[in-house]
């Protein structure tokens, strides 16, 4: 059993495994080199050979405990027939959402569109040492809806008008998305990934009175599916603040990724019966190295007697120096020795 699975399922407190969100990405020169020749990001995700190569790039550099398959949460809307493109300044841009064709999509065609992701997982699993986990991931229904329906403004606030315009359709959209999300999880698992992470990156935008229907319940359904299939699952409902506690109590995932707004001590004392992951603000990787070391030590110390997977409070920033990442990996690896 890999270190991370041990933490998630056996609640092992002796090992402190480590991996990073966006460990493969723009901060790596070897990533930028491939990206330069592959301008279409979705096409790059659907090139199995290159996706596998990008997945393994950080594993070659650092002694990490997991690889995360190089793909994107927006591959699901793409496989459902919606246009998805990425602009340098505005992030993802999606085409018009067509409710009728969305609900009528055939399962087989959906899975066929995603075949290259499954092939990339198969290639990667063969090349990855057995003691390392291969993580695959999905977006939670709410976060996918935010992109598919364009529910946020350019200032990353909720677009109330659009929210109200579509709200009578939310139930059906979530039901349909959950079905496809579970299909994608199942196929990724069958291809050789051993852990699932569910990104609810815009959970913090859900209006309070809708939090159960739009966040807890849809995440719970996915977690229950994973448990039924015996797939360890980590949830990341970013921006929930003190509602992280209700989330963990209601959804009961094996692991919970905390964001950088959550105080580590608060998490340790309030998030029970769950393996905690992450938390450190990615901006600390850009600053003074003494401050960074102090912060890394703080997380390790606070979580020393509970199951904890070292990671960040959101994805690594493009300005991060690879040498800094290596220092963190080494520090976390040494931690056991100086307790
Ligand atoms: O290394 C890894 O973490 C694996 C690959 C991965 C990507 N996206 C590749 C990617 C993962 C796990 C994701 C998840 C993802 N994608 C999320 C959830 C996590 C989060 O960031 O909140 C979301 C919301 C998306 C949607 C998305 N994709 C956005 C908002 C952007 C543009 C902004 C950004 O952060 O770069 C992307 C593009 C994207 N996905 C890149 C990568 C490496 C950058 C592509 C490039 O410009 O070269």
Short mmCIF file of C-alpha atoms and ligand atoms in Angstrom, two decimals:
data_model
loop_
_atom_site.label_atom_id
_atom_site.label_comp_id
_atom_site.label_asym_id
_atom_site.label_seq_id
_atom_site.Cartn_x
_atom_site.Cartn_y
_atom_site.Cartn_z
CA UNK A 1 0.00 0.00 0.00
CA UNK A 2 1.40 3.44 -0.91
CA UNK A 3 2.18 5.98 1.81
CA UNK A 4 -0.72 8.20 0.78
CA UNK A 5 -3.24 5.35 0.76
CA UNK A 6 -1.97 4.38 4.21
CA UNK A 7 -2.64 7.89 5.47
CA UNK A 8 -6.07 8.05 3.85
CA UNK A 9 -7.38 4.61 4.77
CA UNK A 10 -5.38 3.47 7.79
CA UNK A 11 -5.01 6.97 9.25
CA UNK A 12 -1.26 6.38 9.62
CA UNK A 13 0.34 9.27 11.51
CA UNK A 14 3.95 8.14 11.20
CA UNK A 15 4.50 8.99 7.55
CA UNK A 16 4.04 12.49 6.14
CA UNK A 17 3.76 11.95 2.37
CA UNK A 18 4.09 14.85 -0.03
CA UNK A 19 2.87 15.95 -3.45
CA UNK A 20 1.83 19.32 -4.89
CA UNK A 21 -1.23 20.57 -6.73
CA UNK A 22 0.00 21.78 -10.14
CA UNK A 23 3.31 19.99 -9.61
CA UNK A 24 3.39 19.62 -13.40
CA UNK A 25 2.93 23.04 -14.91
CA UNK A 26 4.23 26.36 -16.06
CA UNK A 27 6.89 26.75 -13.33
CA UNK A 28 8.83 23.84 -14.92
CA UNK A 29 11.05 24.71 -17.93
CA UNK A 30 10.56 21.19 -19.34
CA UNK A 31 6.78 21.75 -19.23
CA UNK A 32 7.04 25.13 -20.99
CA UNK A 33 9.11 23.55 -23.73
CA UNK A 34 6.38 21.04 -24.58
CA UNK A 35 3.63 23.64 -24.10
CA UNK A 36 5.30 26.00 -26.59
CA UNK A 37 4.85 23.43 -29.34
CA UNK A 38 1.33 22.51 -28.25
CA UNK A 39 -0.76 25.67 -28.27
CA UNK A 40 -4.10 23.91 -27.88
CA UNK A 41 -4.27 22.97 -24.18
CA UNK A 42 -7.18 20.49 -24.46
CA UNK A 43 -5.44 18.73 -27.34
CA UNK A 44 -2.32 18.49 -25.20
CA UNK A 45 -4.34 16.89 -22.38
CA UNK A 46 -5.69 14.41 -24.94
CA UNK A 47 -2.26 13.43 -26.27
CA UNK A 48 -1.66 10.29 -24.16
CA UNK A 49 2.09 10.12 -24.74
CA UNK A 50 2.69 13.79 -23.88
CA UNK A 51 0.20 13.78 -21.00
CA UNK A 52 2.08 10.85 -19.48
CA UNK A 53 5.41 12.56 -20.03
CA UNK A 54 4.17 15.76 -18.33
CA UNK A 55 2.76 13.71 -15.44
CA UNK A 56 6.18 12.16 -14.82
CA UNK A 57 8.26 15.36 -15.16
CA UNK A 58 8.03 16.36 -11.47
CA UNK A 59 8.61 12.73 -10.39
CA UNK A 60 11.95 12.79 -12.19
CA UNK A 61 12.98 15.96 -10.36
CA UNK A 62 11.81 15.33 -6.81
CA UNK A 63 11.16 12.50 -4.39
CA UNK A 64 7.37 12.91 -4.35
CA UNK A 65 4.89 10.29 -3.14
CA UNK A 66 2.38 10.79 -5.95
CA UNK A 67 2.01 11.73 -9.56
CA UNK A 68 -1.21 13.48 -10.64
CA UNK A 69 -2.34 12.73 -14.15
CA UNK A 70 -1.89 15.67 -16.51
CA UNK A 71 -5.43 16.63 -17.55
CA UNK A 72 -8.01 19.24 -16.55
CA UNK A 73 -11.37 19.38 -14.80
CA UNK A 74 -12.79 21.03 -17.96
CA UNK A 75 -12.13 17.90 -19.99
CA UNK A 76 -15.64 16.79 -18.89
CA UNK A 77 -17.52 19.73 -20.47
CA UNK A 78 -15.31 19.23 -23.53
CA UNK A 79 -16.22 15.53 -23.75
CA UNK A 80 -19.89 16.55 -23.43
CA UNK A 81 -19.60 18.66 -26.55
CA UNK A 82 -19.06 22.17 -25.17
CA UNK A 83 -16.29 24.32 -26.65
CA UNK A 84 -13.41 24.82 -24.19
CA UNK A 85 -10.46 27.11 -24.83
CA UNK A 86 -7.88 28.86 -22.66
CA UNK A 87 -6.92 32.47 -23.06
CA UNK A 88 -3.69 33.65 -21.52
CA UNK A 89 -5.25 36.52 -19.55
CA UNK A 90 -8.78 35.37 -18.80
CA UNK A 91 -8.22 31.67 -18.08
CA UNK A 92 -10.74 29.12 -19.42
CA UNK A 93 -13.39 30.24 -21.93
CA UNK A 94 -16.34 27.99 -22.63
CA UNK A 95 -18.75 28.05 -25.55
CA UNK A 96 -22.51 28.27 -25.28
CA UNK A 97 -24.14 25.71 -22.98
CA UNK A 98 -26.81 23.69 -24.73
CA UNK A 99 -29.09 22.06 -22.16
CA UNK A 100 -30.82 19.69 -24.59
CA UNK A 101 -27.70 18.19 -26.17
CA UNK A 102 -26.07 18.03 -22.72
CA UNK A 103 -28.78 15.85 -21.19
CA UNK A 104 -29.04 13.70 -24.32
CA UNK A 105 -25.34 12.77 -24.54
CA UNK A 106 -24.60 9.09 -24.91
CA UNK A 107 -22.32 7.42 -22.27
CA UNK A 108 -20.31 5.51 -24.84
CA UNK A 109 -19.48 8.58 -26.89
CA UNK A 110 -18.51 10.48 -23.71
CA UNK A 111 -16.07 7.73 -22.67
CA UNK A 112 -14.72 7.43 -26.20
CA UNK A 113 -13.88 11.15 -26.19
CA UNK A 114 -11.91 10.62 -22.97
CA UNK A 115 -10.08 7.47 -24.11
CA UNK A 116 -6.72 9.31 -24.37
CA UNK A 117 -6.87 10.18 -20.64
CA UNK A 118 -7.33 6.50 -19.78
CA UNK A 119 -4.49 5.50 -22.11
CA UNK A 120 -2.24 8.14 -20.49
CA UNK A 121 -3.02 6.61 -17.07
CA UNK A 122 -2.14 3.12 -18.32
CA UNK A 123 1.18 4.29 -19.79
CA UNK A 124 2.03 6.24 -16.64
CA UNK A 125 1.16 3.47 -14.20
CA UNK A 126 3.59 1.15 -15.97
CA UNK A 127 6.41 3.69 -15.64
CA UNK A 128 5.69 4.75 -12.06
CA UNK A 129 7.20 2.81 -9.14
CA UNK A 130 4.68 0.73 -7.22
CA UNK A 131 5.20 2.65 -3.97
CA UNK A 132 4.04 5.91 -5.61
CA UNK A 133 0.38 6.78 -5.99
CA UNK A 134 -1.15 7.84 -9.27
CA UNK A 135 -3.85 10.41 -8.54
CA UNK A 136 -6.59 11.19 -10.99
CA UNK A 137 -9.19 13.90 -10.50
CA UNK A 138 -12.53 15.46 -11.40
CA UNK A 139 -14.25 18.78 -10.81
CA UNK A 140 -17.28 18.71 -8.47
CA UNK A 141 -20.65 19.45 -10.14
CA UNK A 142 -20.94 23.01 -8.77
CA UNK A 143 -17.48 24.05 -9.97
CA UNK A 144 -18.08 22.52 -13.41
CA UNK A 145 -21.42 24.38 -13.55
CA UNK A 146 -19.69 27.66 -12.69
CA UNK A 147 -17.60 27.27 -15.86
CA UNK A 148 -20.22 25.63 -18.09
CA UNK A 149 -22.93 28.21 -17.35
CA UNK A 150 -20.55 31.14 -16.81
CA UNK A 151 -21.77 31.74 -13.26
CA UNK A 152 -18.95 34.03 -12.12
CA UNK A 153 -17.99 37.54 -13.08
CA UNK A 154 -14.52 38.54 -14.29
CA UNK A 155 -13.82 39.59 -10.68
CA UNK A 156 -14.49 36.03 -9.50
CA UNK A 157 -17.74 36.97 -7.76
CA UNK A 158 -21.01 35.09 -8.21
CA UNK A 159 -23.07 36.46 -11.12
CA UNK A 160 -26.40 36.61 -9.29
CA UNK A 161 -28.42 37.29 -12.44
CA UNK A 162 -27.15 34.17 -14.18
CA UNK A 163 -27.44 32.16 -10.98
CA UNK A 164 -31.13 33.05 -10.78
CA UNK A 165 -31.64 32.53 -14.50
CA UNK A 166 -30.46 28.92 -14.39
CA UNK A 167 -31.38 27.97 -10.81
CA UNK A 168 -34.51 25.98 -11.77
CA UNK A 169 -32.29 23.76 -13.93
CA UNK A 170 -29.53 23.18 -11.33
CA UNK A 171 -31.01 19.98 -9.95
CA UNK A 172 -31.13 18.27 -13.31
CA UNK A 173 -27.74 19.57 -14.44
CA UNK A 174 -26.12 18.34 -11.20
CA UNK A 175 -27.77 14.94 -11.55
CA UNK A 176 -26.51 14.56 -15.11
CA UNK A 177 -23.02 15.87 -14.31
CA UNK A 178 -22.72 13.49 -11.33
CA UNK A 179 -23.41 10.59 -13.64
CA UNK A 180 -20.61 11.60 -16.03
CA UNK A 181 -18.22 12.45 -13.19
CA UNK A 182 -18.69 8.96 -11.72
CA UNK A 183 -18.22 7.35 -15.15
CA UNK A 184 -14.96 9.27 -15.55
CA UNK A 185 -13.79 8.32 -12.04
CA UNK A 186 -14.56 4.66 -12.63
CA UNK A 187 -12.72 4.52 -15.95
CA UNK A 188 -9.67 6.37 -14.56
CA UNK A 189 -9.56 3.93 -11.66
CA UNK A 190 -9.88 0.90 -13.94
CA UNK A 191 -6.98 2.25 -16.01
CA UNK A 192 -4.66 2.26 -12.98
CA UNK A 193 -5.06 5.41 -10.89
CA UNK A 194 -5.37 4.60 -7.20
CA UNK A 195 -6.69 7.82 -5.62
CA UNK A 196 -9.28 10.42 -6.68
CA UNK A 197 -9.24 14.10 -5.84
CA UNK A 198 -12.46 16.07 -6.25
CA UNK A 199 -11.89 19.80 -6.89
CA UNK A 200 -14.71 22.10 -5.81
CA UNK A 201 -12.62 25.21 -6.47
CA UNK A 202 -15.57 27.61 -6.36
CA UNK A 203 -17.34 26.12 -3.31
CA UNK A 204 -16.77 29.48 -1.60
CA UNK A 205 -19.15 31.17 -4.08
CA UNK A 206 -22.19 29.06 -3.21
CA UNK A 207 -24.83 31.21 -1.44
CA UNK A 208 -25.25 30.06 2.19
CA UNK A 209 -28.80 28.81 1.84
CA UNK A 210 -27.86 26.58 -1.12
CA UNK A 211 -24.72 25.05 0.39
CA UNK A 212 -26.33 21.67 1.12
CA UNK A 213 -27.91 21.21 -2.31
CA UNK A 214 -25.09 22.64 -4.42
CA UNK A 215 -22.00 21.60 -2.46
CA UNK A 216 -22.35 19.01 0.34
CA UNK A 217 -24.89 16.76 -1.38
CA UNK A 218 -23.20 16.53 -4.81
CA UNK A 219 -19.78 15.92 -3.20
CA UNK A 220 -21.32 13.29 -0.93
CA UNK A 221 -22.76 11.42 -3.86
CA UNK A 222 -19.33 11.25 -5.54
CA UNK A 223 -17.62 10.24 -2.29
CA UNK A 224 -20.19 7.48 -1.76
CA UNK A 225 -19.59 6.23 -5.29
CA UNK A 226 -15.82 6.11 -4.61
CA UNK A 227 -16.35 4.29 -1.31
CA UNK A 228 -18.59 1.73 -3.01
CA UNK A 229 -15.79 1.12 -5.53
CA UNK A 230 -13.16 1.18 -2.74
CA UNK A 231 -11.32 4.14 -4.25
CA UNK A 232 -9.71 6.46 -1.66
CA UNK A 233 -11.05 9.98 -2.20
CA UNK A 234 -9.83 13.46 -1.23
CA UNK A 235 -12.16 16.49 -1.44
CA UNK A 236 -11.03 20.09 -1.93
CA UNK A 237 -13.98 22.47 -1.34
CA UNK A 238 -11.94 25.68 -1.65
CA UNK A 239 -13.14 28.80 0.14
CA UNK A 240 -15.58 27.19 2.59
CA UNK A 241 -13.97 28.80 5.61
CA UNK A 242 -15.51 27.48 8.88
CA UNK A 243 -18.04 25.47 6.84
CA UNK A 244 -15.17 23.01 6.21
CA UNK A 245 -16.30 21.42 9.49
CA UNK A 246 -19.88 20.79 8.30
CA UNK A 247 -18.53 19.63 4.96
CA UNK A 248 -16.34 16.93 6.54
CA UNK A 249 -19.13 15.83 8.92
CA UNK A 250 -21.65 15.55 6.14
CA UNK A 251 -19.57 14.33 3.15
CA UNK A 252 -17.12 12.07 5.08
CA UNK A 253 -14.31 11.85 2.51
CA UNK A 254 -11.11 9.90 3.30
CA UNK A 255 -9.07 13.07 2.87
CA UNK A 256 -9.76 16.82 2.99
CA UNK A 257 -7.51 19.42 1.34
CA UNK A 258 -7.58 22.64 3.34
CA UNK A 259 -7.04 25.98 1.58
CA UNK A 260 -4.70 28.76 2.69
CA UNK A 261 -7.45 30.62 4.59
CA UNK A 262 -7.81 27.74 7.05
CA UNK A 263 -5.65 27.95 10.16
CA UNK A 264 -3.79 24.66 10.66
CA UNK A 265 -4.61 24.43 14.39
CA UNK A 266 -8.29 25.08 13.69
CA UNK A 267 -8.24 22.28 11.10
CA UNK A 268 -6.52 19.84 13.45
CA UNK A 269 -9.04 20.55 16.24
CA UNK A 270 -12.19 20.70 14.13
CA UNK A 271 -11.78 18.30 11.19
CA UNK A 272 -12.08 14.85 12.74
CA UNK A 273 -11.97 11.29 11.39
CA UNK A 274 -10.38 12.46 8.16
CA UNK A 275 -6.86 12.73 6.77
CA UNK A 276 -5.91 16.39 6.31
CA UNK A 277 -3.94 17.49 3.25
CA UNK A 278 -2.30 20.74 2.19
CA UNK A 279 -2.88 24.27 3.47
CA UNK A 280 0.36 26.19 2.89
CA UNK A 281 -0.19 29.34 0.81
CA UNK A 282 1.60 28.89 -2.54
CA UNK A 283 2.85 32.50 -2.28
CA UNK A 284 5.28 31.42 0.49
CA UNK A 285 7.20 29.51 -2.19
CA UNK A 286 7.95 32.84 -3.90
CA UNK A 287 9.29 34.70 -0.86
CA UNK A 288 11.98 34.60 1.78
CA UNK A 289 13.27 31.07 2.30
CA UNK A 290 13.58 31.39 6.08
CA UNK A 291 9.91 32.35 6.32
CA UNK A 292 9.03 29.44 4.05
CA UNK A 293 10.94 26.98 6.22
CA UNK A 294 9.20 28.30 9.33
CA UNK A 295 5.81 27.86 7.68
CA UNK A 296 6.59 24.33 6.46
CA UNK A 297 7.72 23.41 9.98
CA UNK A 298 4.54 24.90 11.44
CA UNK A 299 2.31 22.66 9.29
CA UNK A 300 4.44 19.58 10.08
CA UNK A 301 4.36 20.31 13.79
CA UNK A 302 0.66 21.09 14.11
CA UNK A 303 -0.25 17.92 12.19
CA UNK A 304 2.43 15.66 13.69
CA UNK A 305 -0.04 13.51 15.66
CA UNK A 306 -2.79 13.22 13.05
CA UNK A 307 -2.75 11.73 9.53
CA UNK A 308 -1.42 14.47 7.23
CA UNK A 309 -0.36 14.69 3.58
CA UNK A 310 1.89 17.66 2.83
CA UNK A 311 0.60 19.84 -0.04
CA UNK A 312 -0.43 23.46 -0.68
CA UNK A 313 -3.58 25.50 -0.08
CA UNK A 314 -4.02 25.86 -3.87
CA UNK A 315 -1.99 25.11 -7.01
CA UNK A 316 1.66 26.01 -7.39
CA UNK A 317 2.18 29.46 -8.97
CA UNK A 318 3.98 29.79 -12.34
CA UNK A 319 6.69 32.01 -10.75
CA UNK A 320 7.83 29.22 -8.36
CA UNK A 321 11.48 28.20 -8.55
CA UNK A 322 11.96 24.43 -8.92
CA UNK A 323 14.89 24.53 -6.47
CA UNK A 324 12.55 25.82 -3.74
CA UNK A 325 10.21 22.89 -4.33
CA UNK A 326 13.12 20.51 -3.87
CA UNK A 327 13.98 22.09 -0.52
CA UNK A 328 10.43 21.55 0.76
CA UNK A 329 10.43 17.92 -0.36
CA UNK A 330 13.72 17.34 1.48
CA UNK A 331 12.52 19.12 4.63
CA UNK A 332 9.30 17.09 4.78
CA UNK A 333 11.30 13.88 4.20
CA UNK A 334 13.63 14.71 7.12
CA UNK A 335 10.86 15.64 9.54
CA UNK A 336 10.46 12.18 11.07
CA UNK A 337 14.12 12.13 12.08
CA UNK A 338 14.04 15.23 14.23
CA UNK A 339 10.88 14.57 16.18
O1 LIG B 1 -0.15 19.12 -12.00
C1 LIG B 1 -1.39 19.02 -11.78
O2 LIG B 1 -1.94 19.52 -10.79
C2 LIG B 1 -2.24 18.22 -12.74
C3 LIG B 1 -2.94 18.93 -13.74
C4 LIG B 1 -4.09 19.87 -13.46
C5 LIG B 1 -4.38 20.94 -14.36
N1 LIG B 1 -5.58 21.49 -13.99
C6 LIG B 1 -3.53 21.31 -15.51
C7 LIG B 1 -3.58 22.71 -15.98
C8 LIG B 1 -5.10 19.87 -12.49
C9 LIG B 1 -5.25 18.99 -11.26
C10 LIG B 1 -6.04 20.88 -12.84
C11 LIG B 1 -7.30 21.14 -12.11
C12 LIG B 1 -8.09 22.35 -12.43
N2 LIG B 1 -8.28 22.93 -13.64
C13 LIG B 1 -8.87 23.08 -11.48
C14 LIG B 1 -9.01 22.73 -10.03
C15 LIG B 1 -7.87 23.24 -9.22
C16 LIG B 1 -7.81 24.74 -9.10
O3 LIG B 1 -6.89 25.32 -9.70
O4 LIG B 1 -8.68 25.32 -8.45
C17 LIG B 1 -9.49 24.13 -12.16
C18 LIG B 1 -10.41 25.18 -11.56
C19 LIG B 1 -9.12 24.04 -13.53
C20 LIG B 1 -9.52 24.92 -14.65
C21 LIG B 1 -8.37 25.62 -15.23
N3 LIG B 1 -7.44 25.05 -16.07
C22 LIG B 1 -7.99 26.98 -15.05
C23 LIG B 1 -8.73 27.97 -14.18
C24 LIG B 1 -6.84 27.19 -15.82
C25 LIG B 1 -6.13 28.52 -16.12
C26 LIG B 1 -5.51 29.15 -14.99
C27 LIG B 1 -4.30 28.41 -14.42
O5 LIG B 1 -4.34 28.10 -13.23
O6 LIG B 1 -3.36 28.16 -15.18
C28 LIG B 1 -6.47 25.96 -16.39
C29 LIG B 1 -5.29 25.70 -17.25
C30 LIG B 1 -4.35 24.66 -16.78
N4 LIG B 1 -4.69 23.44 -16.26
C31 LIG B 1 -2.92 24.74 -16.82
C32 LIG B 1 -2.43 23.52 -16.32
C33 LIG B 1 -1.00 23.08 -16.24
C34 LIG B 1 -2.11 25.92 -17.38
C35 LIG B 1 -2.02 25.78 -18.84
C36 LIG B 1 -1.09 26.79 -19.45
O7 LIG B 1 -1.46 27.96 -19.50
O8 LIG B 1 -0.03 26.37 -19.88
#
